XYZ file of C-alpha atoms in Angstrom:
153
model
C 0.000 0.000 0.000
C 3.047 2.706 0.406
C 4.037 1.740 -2.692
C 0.730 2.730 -4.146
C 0.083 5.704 -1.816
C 3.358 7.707 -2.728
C 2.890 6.187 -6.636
C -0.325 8.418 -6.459
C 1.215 11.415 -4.857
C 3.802 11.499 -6.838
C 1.103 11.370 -10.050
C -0.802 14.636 -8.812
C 2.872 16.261 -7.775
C 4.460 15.492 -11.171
C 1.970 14.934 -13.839
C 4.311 13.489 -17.183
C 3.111 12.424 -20.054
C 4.543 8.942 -21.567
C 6.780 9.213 -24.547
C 4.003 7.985 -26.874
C 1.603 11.534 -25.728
C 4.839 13.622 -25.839
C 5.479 12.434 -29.742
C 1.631 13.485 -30.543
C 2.025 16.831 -29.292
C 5.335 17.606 -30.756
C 7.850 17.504 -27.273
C 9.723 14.397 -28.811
C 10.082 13.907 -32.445
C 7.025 12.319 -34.150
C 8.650 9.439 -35.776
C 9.394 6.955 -33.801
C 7.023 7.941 -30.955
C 4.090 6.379 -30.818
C 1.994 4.157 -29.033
C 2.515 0.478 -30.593
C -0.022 -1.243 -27.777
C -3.036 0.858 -29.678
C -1.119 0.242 -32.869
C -1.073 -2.975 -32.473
C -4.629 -3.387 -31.195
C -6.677 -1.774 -33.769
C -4.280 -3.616 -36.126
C -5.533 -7.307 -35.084
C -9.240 -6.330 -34.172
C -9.897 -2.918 -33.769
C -13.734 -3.440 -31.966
C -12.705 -5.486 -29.577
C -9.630 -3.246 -28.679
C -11.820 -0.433 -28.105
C -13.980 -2.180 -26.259
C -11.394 -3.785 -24.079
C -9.958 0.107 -23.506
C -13.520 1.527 -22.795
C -13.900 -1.332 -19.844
C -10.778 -0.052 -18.349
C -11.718 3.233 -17.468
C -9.947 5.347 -19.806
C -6.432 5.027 -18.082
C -5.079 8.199 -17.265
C -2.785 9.519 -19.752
C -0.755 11.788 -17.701
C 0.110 9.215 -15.302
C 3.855 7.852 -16.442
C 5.937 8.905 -13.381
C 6.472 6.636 -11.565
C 5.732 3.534 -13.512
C 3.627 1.002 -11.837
C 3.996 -1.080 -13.871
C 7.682 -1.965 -12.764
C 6.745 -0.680 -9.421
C 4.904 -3.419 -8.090
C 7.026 -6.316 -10.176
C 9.795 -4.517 -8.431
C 7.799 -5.124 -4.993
C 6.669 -8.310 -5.748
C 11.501 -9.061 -6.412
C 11.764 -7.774 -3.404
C 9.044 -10.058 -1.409
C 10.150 -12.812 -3.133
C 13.707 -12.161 -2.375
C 13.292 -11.959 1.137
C 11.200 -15.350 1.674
C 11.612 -17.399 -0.901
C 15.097 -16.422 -2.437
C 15.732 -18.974 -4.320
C 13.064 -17.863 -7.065
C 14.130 -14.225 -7.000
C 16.547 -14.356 -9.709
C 13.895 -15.373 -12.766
C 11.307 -12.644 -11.379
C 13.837 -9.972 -11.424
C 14.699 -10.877 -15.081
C 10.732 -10.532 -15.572
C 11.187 -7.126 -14.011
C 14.090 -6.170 -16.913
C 12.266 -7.382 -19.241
C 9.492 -5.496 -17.991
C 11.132 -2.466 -17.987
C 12.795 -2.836 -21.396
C 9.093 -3.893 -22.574
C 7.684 -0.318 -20.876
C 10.249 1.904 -23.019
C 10.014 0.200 -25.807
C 6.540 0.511 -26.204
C 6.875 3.876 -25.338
C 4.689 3.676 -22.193
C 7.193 5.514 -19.751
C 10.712 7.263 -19.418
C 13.760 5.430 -18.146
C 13.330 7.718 -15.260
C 9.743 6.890 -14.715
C 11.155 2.997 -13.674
C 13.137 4.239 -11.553
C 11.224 5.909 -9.423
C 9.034 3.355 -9.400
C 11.218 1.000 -8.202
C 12.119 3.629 -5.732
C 8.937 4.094 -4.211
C 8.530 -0.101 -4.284
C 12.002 -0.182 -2.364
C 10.496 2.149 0.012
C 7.100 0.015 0.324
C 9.093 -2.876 0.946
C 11.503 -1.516 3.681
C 8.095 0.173 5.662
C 6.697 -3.032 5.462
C 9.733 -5.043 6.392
C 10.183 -2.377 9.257
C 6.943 -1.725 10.269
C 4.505 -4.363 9.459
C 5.284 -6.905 12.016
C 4.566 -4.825 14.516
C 1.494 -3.491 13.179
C 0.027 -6.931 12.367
C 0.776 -7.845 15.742
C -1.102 -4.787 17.344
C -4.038 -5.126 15.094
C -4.511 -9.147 16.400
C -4.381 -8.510 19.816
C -6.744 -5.030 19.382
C -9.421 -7.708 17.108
C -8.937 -10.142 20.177
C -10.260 -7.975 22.564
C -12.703 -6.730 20.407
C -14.122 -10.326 20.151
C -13.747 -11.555 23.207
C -15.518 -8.853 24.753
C -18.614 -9.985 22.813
C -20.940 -11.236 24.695
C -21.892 -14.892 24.135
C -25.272 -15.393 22.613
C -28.417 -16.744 24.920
């Protein structure tokens, strides 16, 4: 969830648009710079690629920094790396070829992956830090709660 949270501050403090927006209105050079996903899309079957878009929700197009995307493969590495290491080495090879996958399509900045591996570092090390403690507070406070329930007649 901090990964998330500061993922969507940082969206309303630093609004970017992905390469593919940038090279339709002219602040990266047209050719080149477009978005291949919707490219691709209408290319195979263009109704049910609109459709499929429309049931998203419109995604925001001024959302690229940070990327979520690698974000949360980058928090799932780190999880993974920390209890069950010996499968952390082929999910952080998904996570490159994630990221390479993300510029290439034009869908963020090299910078945008960064920072959202930043802010899943930072999910990961409140977590790690913080969330054993919490969990353990919030069973005993939901063991009082329920045994101070009184039993049914």
């Amino acid at each position: 969830l901090v990964t998330l949270y500061l993922a969507l501050l940082l969206f309303f403090l630093v609004p970017t648009a992905p390469p593919w927006l940038a090279g339709t209105t002219g602040d990266l050079p047209r050719e080149g710079t477009f978005r291949i996903m919707q490219f691709a899309g209408r290319t195979i079957d263009p109704q049910a690629y609109d459709s499929l878009y429309e049931s998203l929700g419109e995604p925001n197009s001024v959302a690229a920094m940070p990327s979520l995307h690698l974000g949360l493969t980058f928090a799932m590495y780190l999880w993974v790396r920390h209890h069950h290491p010996r499968f952390a080495w082929p999910l952080l090879a998904y996570v490159g070829i994630m990221g390479l996958a993300l510029v290439y399509l034009a869908e963020h900045y090299v910078l945008d992956l960064a920072v959202g591996a930043a802010c899943a570092y930072m999910g990961h090390y409140v977590a790690e830090r913080y969330g054993k403690r919490w969990g353990r507070d919030w069973r005993r406070r939901r063991v009082r709660v329920i045994s101070a329930e009184p039993s049914a007649p």
